[in-house]
Amino acid sequence: MRAIQFSHPKSLEQIEIDAPSSPAPHEALVRTHRMGVCGTDISSYLGTFPFFEYPRIPGHELGVEVLEIGDEVANVKPGDHCSVEPYMNCGTCFACRSGHINCCETLNVIGIMSDGGLCDRFLIPAHKLHPSASLSLDQLALIETLAIGCHATQRANPKANDQVLIVGAGPIGLSALEFVRQSDAKITVLDRSEARLSFCESRYPIEHVLLSSDAESNQSKIAEITSGDLFPIVIDATGNPNSMANALNHVAHTGTLVFLGVTQSDVSLPDPLLHRKEVTIKASRNALPEDFLTCIQSIEQNKIDTSSWITHRTDFKNAPDDFATFTDPASGVLKAIIEVA
């Protein structure tokens, strides 16, 4: 059976692996049709993502088709098209017992900590599948990214007319933007890419965009936007330790700072500023099952339009040669899709 693996940093190769067996009672056998390429995949390719070991078959943003189900499976049936919740949790640790299965102490994310879906077929616990009768396979492959933004927005808890700053306009930042705007908050986006800021302005009813290289000018603009109060909510989706540390400067007194991006590096924050403002700092990790349902319903109900998200596409055969292009900001990539079947 075909698969593609990261053999070592900056190297993809097509390999042959054993075909999966028939599903156990609570499992489903699925065929991968689409894999979304996200920042985690790019960092893993580049060798900069924590929790990643080589060799590894990637693939956690997936649009799949159910081929066969175990005897005790009731939530899906053969022929269903599904999004995959790629977070395999233990169910018994403190986080799982508390309902926070996204933060399981022994969490195993397929495609990162174990082999994922960039192959013809694989087995998965059936309760990790989220079906939709109307979404395309491309859209189903976007659900996991959107679910991460949905979860982060819940962590931030914006209200109508709140001034919210989103730092980083890549796919994860945009996924947060999709849900922050549904709260009727007033949104400002900060990014280093003029192209991404232009995309935000053309696609979303946001208040302001700020180019991160214009730091001195941004100070006066932020003061004007917030009437001198700074932002009560800041979501940093960059995964850049310098940006994450600097984000504290944009948070209002008693405001909330949500770290959505992930970095291998330490993030250093000035304690006097943190305490003076009494800032609440939250991390946001992965997503919950209900976030997947919210994302699917949001697309089905036309609350989210994914039509311009996918900017690059390749197929299984050409993915090893094309993947490096997806790491180049100059290519204009927002979201790339690999067509597996």
Coordinates of C-alpha atoms in Angstrom, one line a residue:
M1 CA 0.0 0.0 0.0
R2 CA 1.2 3.5 -0.8
A3 CA 2.3 6.0 1.8
I4 CA 4.5 9.1 1.9
Q5 CA 6.8 9.8 4.8
F6 CA 9.1 12.4 6.1
S7 CA 12.3 10.3 6.2
H8 CA 14.4 13.2 7.7
P9 CA 14.2 17.0 7.7
K10 CA 13.5 18.4 4.2
S11 CA 12.9 15.0 2.7
L12 CA 9.7 13.3 1.6
E13 CA 9.6 9.9 -0.1
Q14 CA 7.0 7.5 -1.3
I15 CA 7.1 4.1 0.4
E16 CA 5.2 0.9 0.5
I17 CA 3.6 -0.3 3.8
D18 CA 1.4 -3.2 4.8
A19 CA -2.3 -2.7 4.2
P20 CA -4.4 -2.4 7.4
S21 CA -6.4 -5.3 8.8
S22 CA -10.1 -5.4 9.2
P23 CA -11.4 -2.9 11.8
A24 CA -11.8 -3.9 15.5
P25 CA -15.2 -3.6 17.0
H26 CA -14.9 0.2 17.7
E27 CA -12.7 1.0 14.7
A28 CA -13.3 2.2 11.1
L29 CA -11.2 1.5 8.0
V30 CA -11.0 4.7 6.0
R31 CA -9.6 5.8 2.6
T32 CA -7.7 9.1 2.6
H33 CA -8.9 11.4 -0.2
R34 CA -7.5 14.8 0.9
M35 CA -4.7 15.9 3.2
G36 CA -4.4 19.6 4.2
V37 CA -0.9 20.9 4.7
C38 CA -0.6 23.0 7.8
G39 CA 2.1 24.9 9.6
T40 CA 2.8 21.9 11.7
D41 CA 3.5 19.8 8.6
I42 CA 5.8 22.5 7.3
S43 CA 7.6 22.8 10.6
S44 CA 8.0 19.0 10.7
Y45 CA 9.3 19.0 7.2
L46 CA 11.8 21.7 8.1
G47 CA 12.8 19.9 11.4
T48 CA 11.6 22.7 13.7
F49 CA 8.5 21.3 15.3
P50 CA 8.5 19.8 18.8
F51 CA 7.1 16.3 19.5
F52 CA 8.1 15.1 16.0
E53 CA 10.4 12.2 15.3
Y54 CA 11.6 10.7 11.9
P55 CA 10.6 8.8 10.0
R56 CA 7.0 9.7 10.1
I57 CA 4.0 9.5 7.8
P58 CA 2.3 12.9 8.1
G59 CA -1.4 13.7 7.7
H60 CA -3.7 15.0 10.4
E61 CA -5.9 17.4 8.4
L62 CA -7.9 14.8 6.5
G63 CA -11.0 14.3 4.3
V64 CA -11.7 10.6 4.3
E65 CA -14.2 8.0 3.2
V66 CA -15.4 5.2 5.4
L67 CA -14.8 1.8 3.8
E68 CA -15.6 -0.6 6.6
I69 CA -16.7 -0.4 10.2
G70 CA -16.4 -2.6 13.3
D71 CA -19.3 -4.5 14.8
E72 CA -20.0 -1.9 17.5
V73 CA -19.7 1.3 15.5
A74 CA -22.9 3.3 15.2
N75 CA -21.8 6.9 14.4
V76 CA -20.6 6.3 10.8
K77 CA -21.3 3.8 8.0
P78 CA -19.5 2.7 4.8
G79 CA -19.6 5.5 2.2
D80 CA -19.7 8.4 4.7
H81 CA -17.3 11.3 4.1
C82 CA -15.7 12.5 7.3
S83 CA -13.3 14.9 8.9
V84 CA -10.8 13.3 11.3
E85 CA -10.2 14.3 14.8
P86 CA -6.6 13.3 15.0
Y87 CA -6.1 13.5 18.8
M88 CA -5.8 10.1 20.3
N89 CA -6.4 10.5 24.1
C90 CA -6.2 8.0 26.9
G91 CA -9.5 8.7 28.6
T92 CA -8.2 8.2 32.1
C93 CA -5.7 11.0 33.0
F94 CA -6.7 14.2 34.9
A95 CA -7.2 16.2 31.7
C96 CA -9.4 13.5 30.1
R97 CA -11.4 13.0 33.3
S98 CA -12.0 16.8 33.3
G99 CA -13.3 16.8 29.8
H100 CA -10.2 18.4 28.3
I101 CA -9.2 15.5 26.0
N102 CA -7.4 17.9 23.8
C103 CA -4.7 18.1 26.5
C104 CA -4.4 14.5 27.4
E105 CA -1.2 13.8 29.4
T106 CA -0.2 11.1 26.9
L107 CA -1.8 12.6 23.8
N108 CA -0.9 11.0 20.5
V109 CA -1.6 13.2 17.5
I110 CA -1.6 11.1 14.3
G111 CA 0.7 12.4 11.7
I112 CA 2.9 14.0 14.3
M113 CA 3.5 11.6 17.2
S114 CA 2.4 8.5 15.2
D115 CA 1.9 7.8 11.6
G116 CA -0.9 9.7 10.0
G117 CA -3.2 9.7 6.9
L118 CA -0.9 10.4 4.0
C119 CA -1.5 6.8 2.7
D120 CA -4.2 4.9 0.9
R121 CA -6.1 3.5 3.9
F122 CA -5.8 3.4 7.7
L123 CA -7.6 2.4 10.8
I124 CA -9.0 4.9 13.3
P125 CA -11.3 4.8 16.4
A126 CA -14.7 5.5 14.8
H127 CA -15.6 8.1 17.4
K128 CA -12.8 10.3 16.0
L129 CA -14.7 10.6 12.7
H130 CA -17.1 13.5 12.1
P131 CA -19.3 12.9 9.0
S132 CA -21.0 15.4 6.8
A133 CA -23.4 14.6 3.9
S134 CA -22.9 18.0 2.2
L135 CA -19.3 19.1 2.7
S136 CA -16.7 18.4 0.0
L137 CA -13.7 16.3 0.8
D138 CA -11.6 19.5 0.4
Q139 CA -13.8 21.2 3.1
L140 CA -13.6 18.2 5.4
A141 CA -9.8 18.4 5.2
L142 CA -10.0 22.0 6.5
I143 CA -12.1 21.2 9.5
E144 CA -9.2 20.4 11.9
T145 CA -7.6 23.8 11.2
L146 CA -10.8 25.6 11.7
A147 CA -11.5 23.6 14.9
I148 CA -8.2 24.9 16.4
G149 CA -9.3 28.5 15.7
C150 CA -12.7 27.7 17.1
H151 CA -11.2 26.4 20.4
A152 CA -8.9 29.4 20.7
T153 CA -11.8 31.8 20.3
Q154 CA -13.6 30.1 23.0
R155 CA -10.6 30.4 25.2
A156 CA -10.4 34.1 24.4
N157 CA -14.2 34.6 24.9
P158 CA -14.7 37.8 22.8
K159 CA -18.0 39.7 23.1
A160 CA -19.8 42.0 20.7
N161 CA -17.8 45.2 20.1
D162 CA -14.7 44.0 22.0
Q163 CA -11.5 45.2 20.3
V164 CA -9.6 42.0 19.4
L165 CA -6.1 41.8 17.9
I166 CA -5.1 38.7 15.9
V167 CA -1.4 38.4 15.4
G168 CA -0.5 36.2 12.4
A169 CA -2.7 35.8 9.4
G170 CA -1.7 32.3 8.3
P171 CA -4.3 29.5 8.3
I172 CA -4.4 29.2 12.1
G173 CA -4.8 32.9 12.6
L174 CA -7.5 33.0 9.9
S175 CA -9.3 30.1 11.6
A176 CA -9.5 32.1 14.8
L177 CA -10.6 35.2 12.8
E178 CA -13.5 33.1 11.3
F179 CA -14.9 32.6 14.8
V180 CA -14.0 35.9 16.4
R181 CA -15.9 37.7 13.7
Q182 CA -19.0 35.6 14.6
S183 CA -18.9 37.2 18.1
D184 CA -19.4 40.6 16.4
A185 CA -16.1 41.8 18.0
K186 CA -14.1 44.5 16.2
I187 CA -11.0 42.9 14.7
T188 CA -7.5 44.1 13.9
V189 CA -5.0 41.8 12.2
L190 CA -1.3 42.2 12.5
D191 CA 1.1 40.4 10.1
R192 CA 4.4 40.8 8.4
S193 CA 3.0 39.9 5.0
E194 CA 1.3 42.6 2.9
A195 CA -0.3 39.9 0.8
R196 CA -1.9 38.2 3.7
L197 CA -3.2 41.5 5.1
S198 CA -4.7 42.3 1.7
F199 CA -6.4 38.9 1.7
C200 CA -7.9 39.6 5.1
E201 CA -9.1 43.0 4.0
S202 CA -10.7 41.6 0.8
R203 CA -12.3 38.6 2.5
Y204 CA -13.4 39.7 6.0
P205 CA -15.3 42.6 7.5
I206 CA -12.4 43.6 9.8
E207 CA -11.7 47.0 11.2
H208 CA -8.0 47.4 10.7
V209 CA -4.8 45.7 9.4
L210 CA -1.3 46.4 10.7
L211 CA 2.0 45.6 9.0
S212 CA 4.4 44.3 11.7
S213 CA 7.5 46.0 10.2
D214 CA 5.9 49.4 10.9
A215 CA 6.3 49.0 14.6
E216 CA 6.6 52.7 15.4
S217 CA 3.7 53.7 13.3
N218 CA 1.6 50.8 14.7
Q219 CA 1.9 52.2 18.3
S220 CA 0.0 55.4 17.3
K221 CA -2.5 53.4 15.2
I222 CA -3.2 51.0 18.1
A223 CA -3.7 53.9 20.4
E224 CA -6.2 55.4 17.9
I225 CA -8.0 52.1 17.3
T226 CA -8.4 51.4 21.0
S227 CA -8.8 55.0 22.3
G228 CA -5.6 54.5 24.2
D229 CA -6.7 51.4 26.1
L230 CA -4.9 48.7 24.0
F231 CA -6.7 45.5 23.2
P232 CA -8.7 43.6 25.8
I233 CA -8.1 40.4 23.8
V234 CA -4.9 39.5 21.8
I235 CA -4.6 36.1 20.1
D236 CA -1.0 35.4 18.9
A237 CA -1.1 32.7 16.2
T238 CA 2.5 33.1 14.9
G239 CA 4.4 30.5 16.9
N240 CA 7.3 33.0 16.9
P241 CA 8.8 33.6 20.3
N242 CA 9.6 37.2 19.6
S243 CA 6.1 38.0 18.4
M244 CA 4.6 36.1 21.4
A245 CA 6.7 38.1 23.9
N246 CA 5.9 41.3 22.2
A247 CA 2.2 40.6 22.2
L248 CA 2.0 41.5 25.9
N249 CA 2.7 45.1 24.9
H250 CA -0.6 45.2 23.0
V251 CA -2.8 43.8 25.8
A252 CA -4.9 46.2 27.8
H253 CA -4.8 46.3 31.6
T254 CA -6.8 43.2 32.9
G255 CA -6.9 41.9 29.3
T256 CA -6.4 38.4 28.0
L257 CA -3.5 37.1 25.8
V258 CA -4.1 33.7 24.1
F259 CA -1.1 31.9 22.7
L260 CA -2.3 29.8 19.7
G261 CA 0.9 29.3 17.9
V262 CA 3.5 26.8 19.2
T263 CA 7.3 27.3 19.4
Q264 CA 10.2 25.1 20.6
S265 CA 11.8 28.2 22.1
D266 CA 11.3 29.8 25.5
V267 CA 9.1 32.8 25.5
S268 CA 10.3 35.6 27.8
L269 CA 7.8 38.1 29.3
P270 CA 8.6 41.1 31.4
D271 CA 7.1 40.3 34.8
P272 CA 6.6 44.0 35.9
L273 CA 4.4 44.6 32.8
L274 CA 2.6 41.3 33.3
H275 CA 1.8 42.1 36.9
R276 CA 1.0 45.8 36.4
K277 CA -1.6 44.9 33.8
E278 CA -2.8 41.8 35.7
V279 CA -3.0 40.1 32.3
T280 CA -4.6 36.6 31.9
I281 CA -2.4 34.4 29.7
K282 CA -3.9 31.3 28.2
A283 CA -2.5 28.6 25.9
S284 CA -4.8 27.0 23.4
R285 CA -4.1 23.4 22.3
N286 CA -5.8 21.4 19.6
A287 CA -9.6 21.3 19.7
L288 CA -12.5 19.4 21.3
P289 CA -15.0 17.1 19.5
E290 CA -17.7 19.8 19.8
D291 CA -15.4 22.2 18.0
F292 CA -15.4 19.9 15.0
L293 CA -19.2 19.8 15.0
T294 CA -19.3 23.6 15.3
C295 CA -17.0 24.0 12.3
I296 CA -18.9 21.5 10.1
Q297 CA -22.2 23.2 11.0
S298 CA -20.7 26.7 10.3
I299 CA -19.8 25.7 6.8
E300 CA -23.0 23.9 6.2
Q301 CA -25.0 27.0 7.3
N302 CA -22.8 29.3 5.2
K303 CA -21.4 31.1 8.2
I304 CA -17.9 30.2 6.9
D305 CA -16.9 30.4 3.2
T306 CA -13.9 28.2 2.5
S307 CA -13.8 28.9 -1.3
S308 CA -10.6 31.0 -1.2
W309 CA -8.7 29.1 1.5
I310 CA -7.1 26.5 -0.8
T311 CA -4.4 28.2 -2.9
H312 CA -2.1 25.3 -3.8
R313 CA -2.8 21.7 -4.8
T314 CA -0.8 18.6 -5.7
D315 CA -1.4 14.9 -6.0
F316 CA 0.1 11.9 -4.3
K317 CA 2.6 11.2 -7.1
N318 CA 4.0 14.8 -7.2
A319 CA 3.8 15.7 -3.5
P320 CA 7.4 14.8 -2.6
D321 CA 8.6 17.2 -5.3
D322 CA 6.1 19.9 -4.7
F323 CA 6.2 20.0 -0.9
A324 CA 9.1 22.4 -0.6
T325 CA 7.1 25.0 -2.5
F326 CA 4.6 25.1 0.3
T327 CA 7.3 26.2 2.7
D328 CA 8.1 29.3 0.7
P329 CA 6.2 32.4 1.7
A330 CA 7.0 33.9 -1.7
S331 CA 4.8 31.3 -3.3
G332 CA 1.7 32.9 -1.8
V333 CA 0.6 29.7 -0.2
L334 CA -2.3 29.9 2.3
K335 CA -3.5 26.3 2.3
A336 CA -2.2 23.5 0.2
I337 CA -4.1 20.2 -0.4
I338 CA -2.7 16.9 -1.4
E339 CA -5.1 14.7 -3.4
V340 CA -4.5 11.2 -2.3
A341 CA -7.4 9.4 -4.1

